[in-house]
């Protein structure tokens, strides 16, 4: 078949555009893996990128969702792929207020509000902490540690509040990144979880990796995960219904506290990802407080303190912030039971 008659040769280069692209399978494609089939036909998209798009639900086969990269294609199949719009090379500054706990020539320590995304990503291209930091610091922040996430050495989930440190210089970025990697950072969190953890204090171990049944979630996995260890201690127990616990991270995996507590049978109140059904422990809490907890719109998780060595002065620094108002209101309501 000549290039002029080959339908795949007429496809636009996805590296140059975004939107919807249709690819039709020919007899020569019979039995090919879906991810390899698309990679062969779409110049400019790597197979790993295509695999991610498939798992994220951006691909359909004959108008039906197809989330399995290894699924075989058949001659005559029509495969549709949605390629998201590219993000700008460099985020722009936006005037978004955020509480500053400390600032010097090398770094900023802040109290991230719940609901604020840390850095631009598909679905949240603007209105992030990075946009706010660029507006606050000006051009000096650009490129520190990378164009897409300037200054960021660690992150908190969108709906997790609390203390963060951001680098303003390459020296600070390198030193803080190394400290996080070496676990030389003190990090304590407060979490309101369902039930009564037993024992009241201890450690939760379990390797964390992608949930094999739902790739957007993390899970404690038997194979392929990364070692994770969370120390916890109950600070306040509210009967058998709920507990306020302090967590100290010995490792720093994605969603670590949320995954470990859920796997231990004590999911965090309000967690939209790891709390999938009404917990049995809620029956031990009377109304109207039960409904307050069940209707809480985000995970009740707060990064309460952060301690580290200043990368330039060598001074030990430690910062604490109280739980935000909505979180504190839940504790007050439970105290009044």
PDB file of N, CA and C in Angstrom, residues 18 23 51 102 131 164 205 225 253 269 286 334:
ATOM      1  N   UNK A  18      -4.498  19.126  19.627  1.00  0.00           N
ATOM      2  CA  UNK A  18      -5.218  18.393  20.653  1.00  0.00           C
ATOM      3  C   UNK A  18      -6.662  18.273  20.202  1.00  0.00           C
ATOM      4  N   UNK A  23      -9.002   6.505  14.740  1.00  0.00           N
ATOM      5  CA  UNK A  23      -8.111   5.587  14.026  1.00  0.00           C
ATOM      6  C   UNK A  23      -8.880   4.305  13.750  1.00  0.00           C
ATOM      7  N   UNK A  51      -0.747   4.869  27.031  1.00  0.00           N
ATOM      8  CA  UNK A  51      -1.208   3.978  28.097  1.00  0.00           C
ATOM      9  C   UNK A  51      -1.900   4.775  29.194  1.00  0.00           C
ATOM     10  N   UNK A 102       6.513  32.392  57.037  1.00  0.00           N
ATOM     11  CA  UNK A 102       7.905  32.830  57.079  1.00  0.00           C
ATOM     12  C   UNK A 102       8.379  33.019  55.644  1.00  0.00           C
ATOM     13  N   UNK A 131       0.804  29.468  40.515  1.00  0.00           N
ATOM     14  CA  UNK A 131       0.414  30.744  39.916  1.00  0.00           C
ATOM     15  C   UNK A 131       0.504  31.874  40.938  1.00  0.00           C
ATOM     16  N   UNK A 164       3.490  24.130  54.238  1.00  0.00           N
ATOM     17  CA  UNK A 164       4.334  23.763  53.113  1.00  0.00           C
ATOM     18  C   UNK A 164       5.537  24.693  53.075  1.00  0.00           C
ATOM     19  N   UNK A 205       2.198  -0.249  58.305  1.00  0.00           N
ATOM     20  CA  UNK A 205       3.106  -0.536  57.201  1.00  0.00           C
ATOM     21  C   UNK A 205       2.318  -1.130  56.040  1.00  0.00           C
ATOM     22  N   UNK A 225       4.428  -2.200  44.647  1.00  0.00           N
ATOM     23  CA  UNK A 225       4.304  -0.926  45.330  1.00  0.00           C
ATOM     24  C   UNK A 225       5.612  -0.460  45.941  1.00  0.00           C
ATOM     25  N   UNK A 253       4.669   8.730  50.387  1.00  0.00           N
ATOM     26  CA  UNK A 253       4.018   8.190  49.186  1.00  0.00           C
ATOM     27  C   UNK A 253       2.728   8.953  48.888  1.00  0.00           C
ATOM     28  N   UNK A 269     -12.561  10.997  57.656  1.00  0.00           N
ATOM     29  CA  UNK A 269     -13.865  11.622  57.469  1.00  0.00           C
ATOM     30  C   UNK A 269     -13.838  12.512  56.222  1.00  0.00           C
ATOM     31  N   UNK A 286     -24.425  10.282  67.377  1.00  0.00           N
ATOM     32  CA  UNK A 286     -25.822  10.705  67.299  1.00  0.00           C
ATOM     33  C   UNK A 286     -25.971  11.927  66.395  1.00  0.00           C
ATOM     34  N   UNK A 334     -18.028  17.175  67.989  1.00  0.00           N
ATOM     35  CA  UNK A 334     -17.831  15.884  68.627  1.00  0.00           C
ATOM     36  C   UNK A 334     -17.587  16.050  70.125  1.00  0.00           C
TER      37      UNK A 334
END
